Coordinates of C-alpha atoms and ligand atoms in Angstrom, one line a residue:
M1 CA 163.3 138.5 56.2
K2 CA 166.1 140.9 56.9
N3 CA 164.1 143.7 55.6
L4 CA 160.6 142.5 57.8
Y5 CA 163.1 142.5 60.6
S6 CA 165.2 145.5 60.3
N7 CA 161.8 147.3 59.8
T8 CA 159.7 146.3 62.6
K9 CA 162.8 147.1 64.8
K10 CA 162.8 150.7 63.2
T11 CA 159.1 150.9 64.0
L12 CA 159.7 150.2 67.6
K13 CA 162.3 152.3 67.9
L14 CA 160.3 155.3 66.7
I15 CA 157.6 154.3 68.7
Y16 CA 159.8 154.1 71.6
D17 CA 161.0 157.3 70.8
L18 CA 157.7 158.8 71.0
E19 CA 155.9 157.0 73.8
K20 CA 158.2 155.3 75.9
K21 CA 156.5 154.7 78.7
N22 CA 153.0 153.3 77.2
L23 CA 155.4 151.1 74.9
I24 CA 157.0 149.6 77.8
V25 CA 153.8 149.0 80.1
I26 CA 152.4 147.3 76.8
L27 CA 155.1 145.2 76.2
L28 CA 155.2 143.7 79.5
L29 CA 151.5 143.4 80.1
S30 CA 151.4 141.8 76.6
L31 CA 154.5 139.3 77.9
L32 CA 152.4 138.7 81.0
V33 CA 149.0 138.0 79.1
S34 CA 150.6 135.5 76.4
V35 CA 151.7 133.0 79.3
V36 CA 148.5 132.4 80.9
P37 CA 147.1 130.2 78.5
L38 CA 149.7 127.8 79.1
L39 CA 149.9 128.4 82.7
T40 CA 145.8 128.1 82.7
T41 CA 146.0 124.8 80.6
Y42 CA 148.5 123.2 83.2
L43 CA 146.5 123.8 86.2
S44 CA 143.3 122.7 83.9
Q45 CA 145.4 119.4 83.7
E46 CA 146.3 119.1 87.1
L47 CA 142.7 120.2 88.3
L48 CA 141.7 117.2 86.3
N49 CA 144.1 114.4 87.4
S50 CA 143.5 115.6 90.8
I51 CA 139.9 114.8 90.5
V52 CA 140.3 111.3 88.6
A53 CA 142.5 110.2 91.5
H54 CA 140.5 111.3 94.1
Q55 CA 143.0 113.7 96.2
V56 CA 142.4 115.7 99.0
L57 CA 139.7 118.0 98.4
N58 CA 142.6 121.1 99.6
R59 CA 144.8 120.6 96.6
V60 CA 141.5 120.3 94.4
M61 CA 140.5 123.9 95.8
V62 CA 143.7 125.7 95.7
L63 CA 144.3 124.1 92.1
L64 CA 140.7 125.3 91.2
I65 CA 141.4 129.1 92.5
A66 CA 144.7 128.9 91.1
F67 CA 143.0 128.3 87.4
V68 CA 140.2 131.1 87.8
S69 CA 142.4 133.8 89.2
F70 CA 144.8 133.2 86.4
T71 CA 141.7 133.4 84.0
V72 CA 140.4 136.7 85.5
G73 CA 143.6 137.9 86.1
S74 CA 144.4 137.3 82.1
E75 CA 141.0 139.4 81.3
I76 CA 141.5 142.4 83.6
V77 CA 145.6 142.5 82.3
G78 CA 144.1 142.4 78.9
Q79 CA 141.6 145.2 79.4
I80 CA 144.2 147.3 81.2
S81 CA 146.4 146.6 78.1
A82 CA 143.8 147.8 76.0
I83 CA 143.6 151.1 77.5
F84 CA 147.2 151.7 77.0
E85 CA 147.1 150.4 73.6
Q86 CA 144.2 153.1 72.7
K87 CA 146.3 155.8 74.7
L88 CA 149.5 154.8 72.8
Q89 CA 147.8 155.0 69.5
V90 CA 146.1 158.3 69.9
N91 CA 149.3 160.0 71.3
L92 CA 151.3 158.3 68.3
V93 CA 149.2 159.7 65.6
Y94 CA 149.0 163.1 67.0
K95 CA 152.7 163.3 67.8
L96 CA 153.3 161.9 64.2
N97 CA 151.4 164.4 62.8
K98 CA 153.0 167.0 64.4
I99 CA 156.5 165.7 63.1
I100 CA 155.1 165.7 59.4
M101 CA 153.7 169.2 60.0
N102 CA 156.8 170.4 61.3
A103 CA 159.1 169.0 58.6
C104 CA 156.9 170.3 56.0
G105 CA 156.7 173.6 57.4
D106 CA 160.5 173.6 57.5
M107 CA 160.9 172.2 53.4
K108 CA 162.2 174.4 50.9
L109 CA 160.4 176.1 48.2
K110 CA 161.9 173.4 46.0
D111 CA 161.5 170.3 47.8
F112 CA 157.3 171.1 47.5
E113 CA 157.5 171.9 43.7
N114 CA 159.1 168.4 43.2
S115 CA 156.4 166.2 42.0
E116 CA 157.9 163.1 44.2
T117 CA 158.5 164.8 47.8
Y118 CA 154.6 166.2 47.3
N119 CA 153.3 162.8 46.6
Q120 CA 155.4 161.5 49.7
I121 CA 153.8 163.9 51.8
E122 CA 150.1 163.0 50.6
R123 CA 150.5 159.2 51.2
I124 CA 152.3 159.5 54.4
N125 CA 149.2 161.7 55.6
G126 CA 147.1 159.6 54.3
Q127 CA 147.5 156.6 56.5
I128 CA 149.3 158.0 59.0
A129 CA 146.7 157.6 61.8
F130 CA 146.4 153.6 61.6
K131 CA 149.2 152.2 59.8
P132 CA 152.5 153.0 62.2
S133 CA 150.0 151.7 65.3
Q134 CA 149.0 148.7 63.2
S135 CA 152.5 147.8 62.4
L136 CA 152.7 148.2 66.3
D137 CA 149.8 145.8 67.1
M138 CA 151.2 143.1 64.4
T139 CA 154.4 143.1 66.2
I140 CA 153.0 142.6 69.6
N141 CA 150.8 139.9 68.0
L142 CA 153.5 138.2 66.7
M143 CA 155.5 138.5 70.2
K144 CA 152.1 137.0 71.8
T145 CA 151.6 134.5 69.3
M146 CA 155.5 133.4 68.8
I147 CA 155.8 133.4 73.3
T148 CA 152.3 131.1 73.2
L149 CA 153.5 129.2 70.3
I150 CA 156.7 127.8 71.7
G151 CA 155.5 127.7 75.1
S152 CA 152.8 125.0 73.7
I153 CA 155.5 123.3 71.7
I154 CA 157.8 122.5 74.7
F155 CA 154.7 122.0 77.0
L156 CA 153.7 119.3 74.0
S157 CA 157.3 117.7 73.8
M158 CA 156.8 116.7 77.4
W159 CA 154.6 114.4 76.3
S160 CA 156.4 113.3 73.1
W161 CA 159.1 115.6 70.9
K162 CA 157.9 113.6 67.7
M163 CA 154.1 114.8 68.2
A164 CA 155.5 118.4 69.2
L165 CA 158.1 118.1 65.8
L166 CA 155.0 117.4 63.6
L167 CA 152.6 119.8 64.7
T168 CA 155.5 122.4 63.9
L169 CA 155.7 120.9 60.1
V170 CA 152.9 123.1 58.7
P171 CA 153.6 126.2 60.0
L172 CA 157.4 126.5 59.3
T173 CA 156.8 125.1 55.6
S174 CA 153.9 128.0 55.1
I175 CA 156.4 130.5 56.4
Y176 CA 158.1 130.6 53.1
Y177 CA 155.1 131.0 51.1
Y178 CA 153.2 133.6 53.2
I179 CA 156.5 135.4 53.0
Q180 CA 156.8 134.8 49.2
I181 CA 153.1 136.4 48.8
G182 CA 153.6 139.0 51.2
K183 CA 156.8 139.9 48.9
R184 CA 154.9 139.7 45.6
E185 CA 152.1 142.0 47.3
F186 CA 154.8 144.7 48.5
N187 CA 156.0 144.7 44.8
I188 CA 152.6 145.2 43.1
Q189 CA 151.9 147.9 45.6
Y190 CA 155.1 149.3 44.8
Q191 CA 154.9 149.4 41.0
R192 CA 151.2 150.7 41.6
M193 CA 152.1 153.8 43.3
E194 CA 152.4 155.9 40.2
D195 CA 148.7 154.9 39.0
E196 CA 147.7 155.3 42.7
R197 CA 148.8 158.8 42.7
E198 CA 146.7 159.2 39.4
S199 CA 143.8 158.0 40.5
W200 CA 143.6 159.8 43.4
Y201 CA 144.4 163.1 41.4
L202 CA 141.4 162.2 39.2
N203 CA 139.0 161.4 42.0
Y204 CA 140.3 164.8 44.0
I205 CA 139.5 166.7 41.3
L206 CA 136.1 165.1 40.7
T207 CA 135.3 165.7 44.6
H208 CA 136.9 169.1 45.3
D209 CA 135.3 172.7 44.8
F210 CA 138.0 174.2 43.0
S211 CA 137.7 172.2 40.2
F212 CA 133.9 171.5 40.5
K213 CA 132.7 174.4 37.9
E214 CA 135.0 173.7 35.5
V215 CA 134.3 169.6 35.7
K216 CA 130.3 170.6 35.5
F217 CA 131.0 173.2 32.7
Y218 CA 133.0 170.7 30.2
D219 CA 131.1 168.1 31.6
L220 CA 134.1 165.9 32.4
K221 CA 132.0 163.8 34.9
E222 CA 132.1 160.6 32.7
Y223 CA 135.4 160.8 31.3
I224 CA 137.1 161.4 34.8
I225 CA 135.5 158.6 36.0
N226 CA 136.3 155.9 33.1
K227 CA 139.9 157.1 33.2
F228 CA 139.8 156.3 37.3
S229 CA 137.7 153.0 36.8
R230 CA 140.2 151.7 34.2
I231 CA 142.9 152.1 36.4
K232 CA 141.0 150.9 39.6
E233 CA 139.7 147.8 37.6
N234 CA 143.5 147.1 37.2
F235 CA 144.0 147.2 40.6
I236 CA 141.1 145.1 41.7
K237 CA 142.2 142.2 39.2
Q238 CA 145.6 142.3 41.0
D239 CA 144.4 142.1 44.2
M240 CA 141.9 139.4 43.4
D241 CA 144.8 137.5 41.8
L242 CA 146.4 137.5 45.4
L243 CA 143.6 136.7 47.4
Y244 CA 142.8 133.8 45.0
Q245 CA 146.9 132.5 45.9
K246 CA 146.4 133.7 49.5
S247 CA 143.1 131.9 50.0
K248 CA 144.6 128.8 48.4
L249 CA 147.6 128.8 50.6
S250 CA 145.2 129.1 53.7
I251 CA 143.5 126.6 52.8
L252 CA 146.0 124.2 51.9
F253 CA 147.5 125.2 55.6
E254 CA 143.9 124.9 57.8
V255 CA 143.8 121.3 56.1
G256 CA 147.3 120.3 56.7
V257 CA 147.3 121.5 60.3
Q258 CA 144.2 120.0 60.9
I259 CA 145.2 116.4 59.6
I260 CA 148.2 117.0 61.8
G261 CA 146.1 117.6 64.5
A262 CA 143.8 115.0 63.9
I263 CA 146.6 112.5 64.3
V264 CA 148.1 114.0 67.2
L265 CA 145.2 113.8 68.9
F266 CA 144.4 110.1 67.6
V267 CA 148.0 109.4 69.0
A268 CA 147.5 111.0 72.5
I269 CA 143.7 109.0 72.9
T270 CA 145.7 106.0 72.1
A271 CA 148.1 106.6 75.0
A272 CA 145.3 107.4 77.4
Y273 CA 143.6 104.2 76.7
S274 CA 146.3 101.9 77.2
G275 CA 147.0 104.0 80.5
T276 CA 150.3 105.7 79.5
I277 CA 148.9 109.0 80.0
L278 CA 146.1 110.7 82.0
V279 CA 142.7 111.9 81.1
G280 CA 143.9 115.4 82.2
N281 CA 147.4 115.2 80.0
V282 CA 145.0 114.2 77.1
V283 CA 142.3 117.3 77.9
S284 CA 145.5 119.5 77.9
I285 CA 147.0 117.8 75.0
I286 CA 143.7 118.6 72.9
K287 CA 144.1 122.2 74.2
V288 CA 147.8 122.7 73.7
T289 CA 147.5 121.0 70.0
S290 CA 144.5 123.4 69.1
M291 CA 146.6 126.4 70.8
I292 CA 149.7 125.4 68.5
Q293 CA 147.3 125.5 65.8
S294 CA 145.5 129.1 66.2
S295 CA 149.3 131.0 67.2
S296 CA 151.0 129.3 64.2
K297 CA 148.1 130.8 62.4
G298 CA 148.5 133.9 64.4
V299 CA 152.2 133.9 63.3
M300 CA 151.7 133.5 59.9
T301 CA 149.3 136.3 59.4
S302 CA 151.4 138.6 61.8
I303 CA 154.4 138.0 59.8
Y304 CA 152.2 138.6 56.5
A305 CA 150.8 142.1 57.8
L306 CA 154.0 143.2 58.9
Y307 CA 155.2 142.4 55.4
N308 CA 152.4 144.2 53.7
N309 CA 152.3 147.5 56.6
N310 CA 156.4 147.9 56.0
L311 CA 155.9 149.3 52.4
Y312 CA 154.3 152.5 54.4
M313 CA 156.7 152.1 57.0
E314 CA 159.7 152.3 54.7
K315 CA 158.2 155.7 53.2
L316 CA 157.7 157.0 56.6
F317 CA 161.4 156.4 57.6
E318 CA 162.8 157.9 54.2
F319 CA 160.7 160.8 54.5
I320 CA 161.7 161.3 58.6
E321 CA 165.4 160.6 57.3
E322 CA 165.3 163.0 54.6
F323 CA 163.2 165.9 55.6
V324 CA 163.3 165.8 60.0
Q325 CA 166.0 168.1 61.1
V326 CA 168.1 166.5 63.9
E327 CA 168.3 169.7 66.0
N328 CA 172.2 169.5 66.5
E329 CA 172.8 169.8 62.7
E330 CA 171.5 173.1 62.0
V331 CA 173.8 175.3 60.5
L332 CA 176.0 177.9 62.0
I333 CA 174.8 181.3 61.2
P334 CA 177.3 184.1 61.0
D335 CA 177.9 186.8 63.5
N336 CA 177.9 189.9 61.0
T337 CA 174.0 189.0 60.3
E338 CA 171.7 191.4 61.8
I339 CA 169.5 193.5 59.8
T340 CA 167.5 195.8 61.0
D341 CA 166.3 197.9 57.7
I342 CA 167.6 197.1 54.2
H343 CA 168.8 199.7 51.6
D344 CA 169.8 198.1 48.8
I345 CA 170.0 194.6 47.4
E346 CA 172.2 194.2 44.4
F347 CA 172.1 191.2 41.9
K348 CA 175.5 190.4 40.5
K349 CA 175.1 188.2 37.6
V350 CA 172.4 186.0 39.3
S351 CA 171.6 182.7 37.2
Y352 CA 168.8 180.2 38.4
H353 CA 167.7 177.1 36.8
Y354 CA 164.6 174.7 38.5
P355 CA 165.5 171.3 39.3
E356 CA 164.7 169.0 36.4
T357 CA 164.9 171.3 34.0
Q358 CA 168.1 172.2 31.5
S359 CA 167.1 175.8 30.5
L360 CA 167.9 178.9 32.8
A361 CA 164.8 180.5 34.2
L362 CA 167.3 183.6 35.1
K363 CA 170.2 184.3 33.1
K364 CA 172.9 186.5 34.6
V365 CA 170.7 188.9 36.1
D366 CA 172.8 192.4 37.1
L367 CA 170.3 194.8 39.1
T368 CA 170.6 197.2 42.1
L369 CA 167.4 198.3 44.0
H370 CA 167.7 201.0 46.2
A371 CA 165.2 202.7 49.4
G372 CA 163.2 205.1 47.7
E373 CA 162.9 203.3 44.3
R374 CA 159.8 202.0 43.2
V375 CA 160.4 199.7 40.3
A376 CA 158.2 198.1 38.0
I377 CA 158.8 194.6 36.6
V378 CA 157.5 193.7 33.2
G379 CA 157.9 191.1 30.8
P380 CA 156.0 188.3 28.7
N381 CA 154.7 185.2 30.4
G382 CA 157.2 182.8 31.5
S383 CA 160.1 185.6 31.2
G384 CA 161.6 184.6 34.8
K385 CA 159.5 187.3 36.6
S386 CA 158.3 185.7 39.6
T387 CA 161.5 183.7 39.9
L388 CA 163.3 186.4 40.3
I389 CA 161.3 187.4 43.1
K390 CA 161.2 183.9 44.9
V391 CA 165.0 184.0 44.6
L392 CA 165.2 187.6 45.9
T393 CA 162.9 186.7 49.0
K394 CA 165.3 183.7 49.4
L395 CA 162.6 180.8 48.9
Y396 CA 165.3 179.4 45.8
E397 CA 168.8 179.3 47.5
N398 CA 170.7 177.5 45.0
S399 CA 171.1 180.1 42.8
E400 CA 174.2 180.7 40.6
G401 CA 176.1 184.7 41.2
E402 CA 175.7 187.0 44.1
I403 CA 172.8 188.5 45.5
L404 CA 174.4 191.5 47.9
V405 CA 171.9 192.9 50.7
D406 CA 173.2 196.0 52.2
G407 CA 176.3 194.6 50.9
V408 CA 176.1 191.4 52.9
P409 CA 176.1 188.2 50.5
L410 CA 172.1 186.8 51.3
R411 CA 173.5 183.4 51.9
E412 CA 175.2 184.7 54.8
I413 CA 172.3 185.9 55.8
E414 CA 169.9 184.4 58.4
E415 CA 166.6 183.6 56.8
T416 CA 164.1 184.7 59.3
R417 CA 165.8 187.9 60.0
Y418 CA 165.7 188.7 56.3
K419 CA 162.3 187.8 55.7
Q420 CA 161.4 190.5 58.6
Q421 CA 162.3 193.1 56.2
L422 CA 160.5 191.8 53.0
S423 CA 156.4 191.6 52.7
V424 CA 155.7 189.9 49.7
L425 CA 152.1 189.0 47.6
F426 CA 152.5 186.4 45.6
Q427 CA 151.2 185.7 42.1
D428 CA 149.2 182.4 43.3
F429 CA 148.5 183.7 46.6
V430 CA 146.5 182.2 49.0
K431 CA 142.6 182.3 49.7
Y432 CA 142.4 181.2 53.6
E433 CA 139.5 179.5 54.6
L434 CA 139.6 181.5 57.8
P435 CA 138.4 184.5 59.8
L436 CA 139.5 187.9 58.2
Q437 CA 141.9 188.7 60.9
E438 CA 144.0 185.6 60.2
N439 CA 143.7 186.5 56.4
I440 CA 145.5 189.5 57.1
G441 CA 147.3 189.1 60.2
F442 CA 149.0 186.2 58.7
G443 CA 151.1 189.3 56.7
D444 CA 152.7 189.4 60.0
I445 CA 151.9 186.9 62.5
Q446 CA 153.6 188.2 65.5
N447 CA 151.0 191.3 65.3
I448 CA 148.4 189.5 64.6
S449 CA 146.5 190.9 67.4
D450 CA 146.9 194.5 66.2
T451 CA 143.9 195.2 64.9
E452 CA 144.2 199.4 64.6
I453 CA 146.8 198.7 61.9
M454 CA 144.6 196.2 60.0
K455 CA 142.1 198.5 59.9
T456 CA 144.4 200.9 58.2
C457 CA 145.3 198.7 55.9
M458 CA 141.3 197.9 54.8
R459 CA 141.0 201.5 54.7
E460 CA 144.1 202.4 52.4
L461 CA 142.7 199.4 50.1
N462 CA 139.2 200.3 50.3
I463 CA 138.7 197.0 51.4
D464 CA 134.5 198.3 52.0
F465 CA 132.9 195.1 51.0
L466 CA 133.9 194.0 54.5
D467 CA 133.0 195.1 58.0
E468 CA 136.3 196.5 59.6
E469 CA 134.3 196.1 63.0
D470 CA 133.7 192.3 62.3
L471 CA 137.3 191.0 62.1
N472 CA 136.3 187.5 63.3
Q473 CA 134.2 186.9 60.0
Q474 CA 134.7 183.9 58.5
L475 CA 136.0 184.0 54.8
G476 CA 135.8 181.2 52.1
I477 CA 132.8 178.5 51.5
W478 CA 134.4 175.8 53.4
F479 CA 133.2 176.5 56.8
E480 CA 130.1 177.7 58.5
N481 CA 128.6 181.2 58.2
G482 CA 132.0 182.0 55.3
R483 CA 131.7 184.9 53.6
Q484 CA 132.5 184.2 49.7
L485 CA 134.5 186.3 47.7
S486 CA 134.9 187.7 44.7
G487 CA 138.5 186.9 42.6
G488 CA 139.3 190.7 42.9
Q489 CA 138.0 191.3 46.7
W490 CA 140.6 188.0 47.7
Q491 CA 143.0 189.6 46.0
K492 CA 142.7 193.2 48.1
V493 CA 142.4 190.9 51.3
A494 CA 145.7 189.4 50.1
L495 CA 146.9 192.8 49.4
A496 CA 146.2 193.7 52.8
R497 CA 148.2 190.9 54.1
S498 CA 150.9 192.5 52.6
F499 CA 150.2 195.9 53.4
F500 CA 149.7 194.6 57.3
K501 CA 153.5 194.2 57.6
K502 CA 156.0 196.8 58.8
A503 CA 159.0 195.7 56.2
S504 CA 161.3 198.1 54.3
V505 CA 160.8 196.2 51.0
Y506 CA 157.6 195.7 49.5
I507 CA 157.1 193.1 46.4
L508 CA 153.6 192.3 44.6
D509 CA 153.9 190.0 42.3
E510 CA 150.6 190.9 39.9
P511 CA 149.2 192.8 42.6
S512 CA 146.2 194.2 40.2
S513 CA 145.2 191.1 38.0
A514 CA 141.8 190.4 38.9
L515 CA 141.3 194.4 40.0
D516 CA 138.8 196.9 38.2
P517 CA 140.6 200.3 36.8
I518 CA 139.6 202.1 40.1
S519 CA 140.8 199.9 42.5
E520 CA 143.9 199.2 40.3
K521 CA 144.7 202.9 40.9
E522 CA 143.8 203.0 44.6
V523 CA 146.1 199.7 45.0
F524 CA 149.1 201.6 43.1
D525 CA 148.4 205.0 45.1
S526 CA 148.4 203.4 48.3
F527 CA 151.3 201.3 47.2
Y528 CA 153.3 204.3 46.3
E529 CA 152.3 206.1 49.4
K530 CA 153.5 202.5 51.6
T531 CA 156.5 202.3 50.2
K532 CA 158.1 205.7 50.5
G533 CA 161.7 205.7 51.5
K534 CA 161.6 201.7 50.9
I535 CA 162.3 199.4 48.2
G536 CA 158.9 199.0 46.3
I537 CA 159.0 196.4 43.6
F538 CA 155.9 195.4 41.8
I539 CA 155.0 192.8 38.8
S540 CA 152.8 194.2 36.4
H541 CA 151.3 193.0 32.8
R542 CA 150.2 196.6 32.2
I543 CA 152.5 199.1 31.1
L544 CA 150.0 201.6 32.2
A545 CA 150.3 200.4 35.7
A546 CA 154.1 200.4 35.3
Q547 CA 154.9 203.4 33.5
N548 CA 154.9 205.8 36.6
A549 CA 158.0 203.4 38.3
D550 CA 161.1 205.4 39.0
K551 CA 162.7 202.2 37.3
I552 CA 161.4 199.8 34.6
I553 CA 162.7 196.5 34.2
V554 CA 162.0 194.7 31.6
M555 CA 162.2 190.9 31.2
D556 CA 162.6 188.3 28.5
K557 CA 163.5 184.5 28.5
G558 CA 165.3 185.3 31.8
E559 CA 167.0 188.2 30.9
I560 CA 166.6 191.7 31.9
V561 CA 166.8 193.0 28.1
D562 CA 166.4 197.0 29.5
I563 CA 165.8 199.3 32.6
G564 CA 165.0 202.9 32.7
T565 CA 162.2 205.1 32.7
H566 CA 158.9 205.0 30.8
A567 CA 160.3 207.7 28.5
H568 CA 163.5 206.1 27.9
L569 CA 162.1 202.5 27.5
M570 CA 159.8 203.7 24.8
K571 CA 162.2 205.3 22.9
N572 CA 164.8 202.3 23.2
C573 CA 163.3 199.1 24.2
R574 CA 161.3 197.1 21.1
L575 CA 160.0 194.6 23.6
Y576 CA 158.3 197.3 25.7
Q577 CA 157.3 199.3 22.3
E578 CA 155.7 196.1 21.4
M579 CA 153.6 195.7 24.8
E580 CA 152.5 199.2 25.2
R581 CA 151.0 199.0 21.7
A582 CA 149.2 195.6 22.2
E583 CA 148.0 197.4 25.4
S584 CA 146.8 200.1 23.6
Y585 CA 145.0 197.9 21.0
E586 CA 143.3 196.4 24.0
E587 CA 142.2 199.7 25.0
Y588 CA 141.0 200.5 21.5
F589 CA 138.9 197.7 21.4
A590 CA 137.3 197.9 24.7
A591 CA 136.4 201.5 24.2
Ligands
ATP1 N1 158.7 175.3 40.0 C1 158.8 175.2 38.7 N2 159.6 174.3 38.2 C2 159.7 174.3 36.8 N3 159.8 175.3 36.4 C3 159.0 176.6 36.3 C4 158.4 176.3 37.8 N4 157.9 177.7 37.7 C5 158.5 178.2 36.8 N5 158.7 177.5 35.9 C6 159.6 177.9 34.6 O1 160.4 179.2 34.7 C7 160.1 179.9 33.9 C8 159.7 181.3 34.5 O2 158.5 181.1 35.1 P1 158.4 182.8 36.0 O3 157.2 181.8 36.8 O4 158.8 183.1 36.8 O5 157.2 183.7 34.9 P2 156.7 185.0 34.5 O6 157.6 186.0 33.9 O7 156.2 185.2 36.2 O8 155.4 184.3 34.4 P3 153.6 185.0 34.2 O9 154.1 186.3 33.6 O10 152.8 184.2 33.8 O11 153.6 184.7 35.4 C9 159.0 179.3 32.8 O12 159.4 178.6 31.9 C10 158.4 178.4 33.4 O13 158.0 177.0 32.9
MG2 MG1 154.6 185.3 37.7

């Protein structure tokens, strides 16, 4: 109950912060509407009694007009309130969506690589369109029905407090049981989350394009559906159990309420027979009794539904508390961080381990990079090459050791300014289902309308499969008139994205993994041209691509095992020699 109260308070506070005006109007109108049933009941009672007592027509007419005005008025107010509710809901969903998107955009890469955070976002996003406003609806409903219930009880107790007390008996005892079921449902849903995620994932791989090819080819449909069914069938069983329990309680509640209602009516009718009360009062007692019955049921359902929604709201609050930045909490940045160009980068004993893993992905890496140097990083899978790039680009910040950029510690340099100087092609680059202009322009969003540079980049990389005069060309297959590209073509577009930016450090992680040898050569030629006088780093598995670099860094198991030119490494580095031999072996067979 405490939990219910605090969460409802938090929900109202959140909605108040986002939609103050609409919320206040809705609450006031709801308050107005909720007293109308009682007022009209009172008026109809007076109306009937004055007719029976043959009172002057004037009084009867006044009562009638008041009765009609209140009924019509409440209808109108109800409609107006519905407009505001609709308005609030639309705005609320939009604003919450923006908050979540903003928070996701501000997150660190390590947050996104954490499955719990990722799933948290999935869950919140999936239901944001209705859960928060549902919570508000339930709260308003609870408020309305509570007012009607309390008012009706007071109204009835004016006739007989004993009868009023009797009528509250069933609702009061049922509240306890309803909350118990609500809690059970909450717990079941909470424990289910892990399985829920898995079933969501299974559904996802069966219904999305990225996995369709494999699902089809390996004939995975049945296996995946069976796995999905096992999880879902268990959920259905749990849901049915709960439904039976709820239905049993509802039946008991209904029967109890009706029996007590009948007793109250019996007493009222007997009282009317004996002349203790008037006919009008009997009518209003019947009405109020039924109002108590329906509003107490309304209170139960609202409490129960609020309990249920709490699970979602709790997750939403957790997310907001953890990830939505409060503006004045931002870290102060030292003054010495202005950078217009980067000439040297130095790694001093830099180590990094991924959260939740013990082993180091980078082990005491010492490294210097100077402007004018083209550096290749080679090494087996999992040796830490991409991790090194992610640490260098400040995507991971909690590394040990020191990284100096032109002598200034990287952690003291403001992220945005630092990133302005870098251009990166990631190993798992994105194939944006967007027009060509955005696919390239995202590399330097400030200059996205500079189509001339875009066209130059396309020419540099020999992107002749797309028309440079048609930058609005939609790419991919998700949207109308999209042009799907081959793996290597997508990679070239991603390369154009990183070339589009005027930076002082260019970093390419496996830029030629999908390219044919001719394209590969063209890409490296343009890369060498592009990075003249700058820092150029690329990762490659191919010694052939790396051998022309000014400096080749050989990595293994998170460590740098050697640094030097091709000639030096061929003489001194066993791993390098081994990689070179394996490559010629491949080539021997390929020939
Ligand atoms: N997000 C992550 N969370 C936990 N561990 C990770 C993560 N990314 C990589 N690793 C681990 O860190 C190590 C280094 O990975 P990294 O991606 O840097 O290798 P790589 O040299 O780029 O390999 P490849 O040539 O296959 O691209 C690997 O053992 C990998 O399992
Ligand atoms: Mg990699």
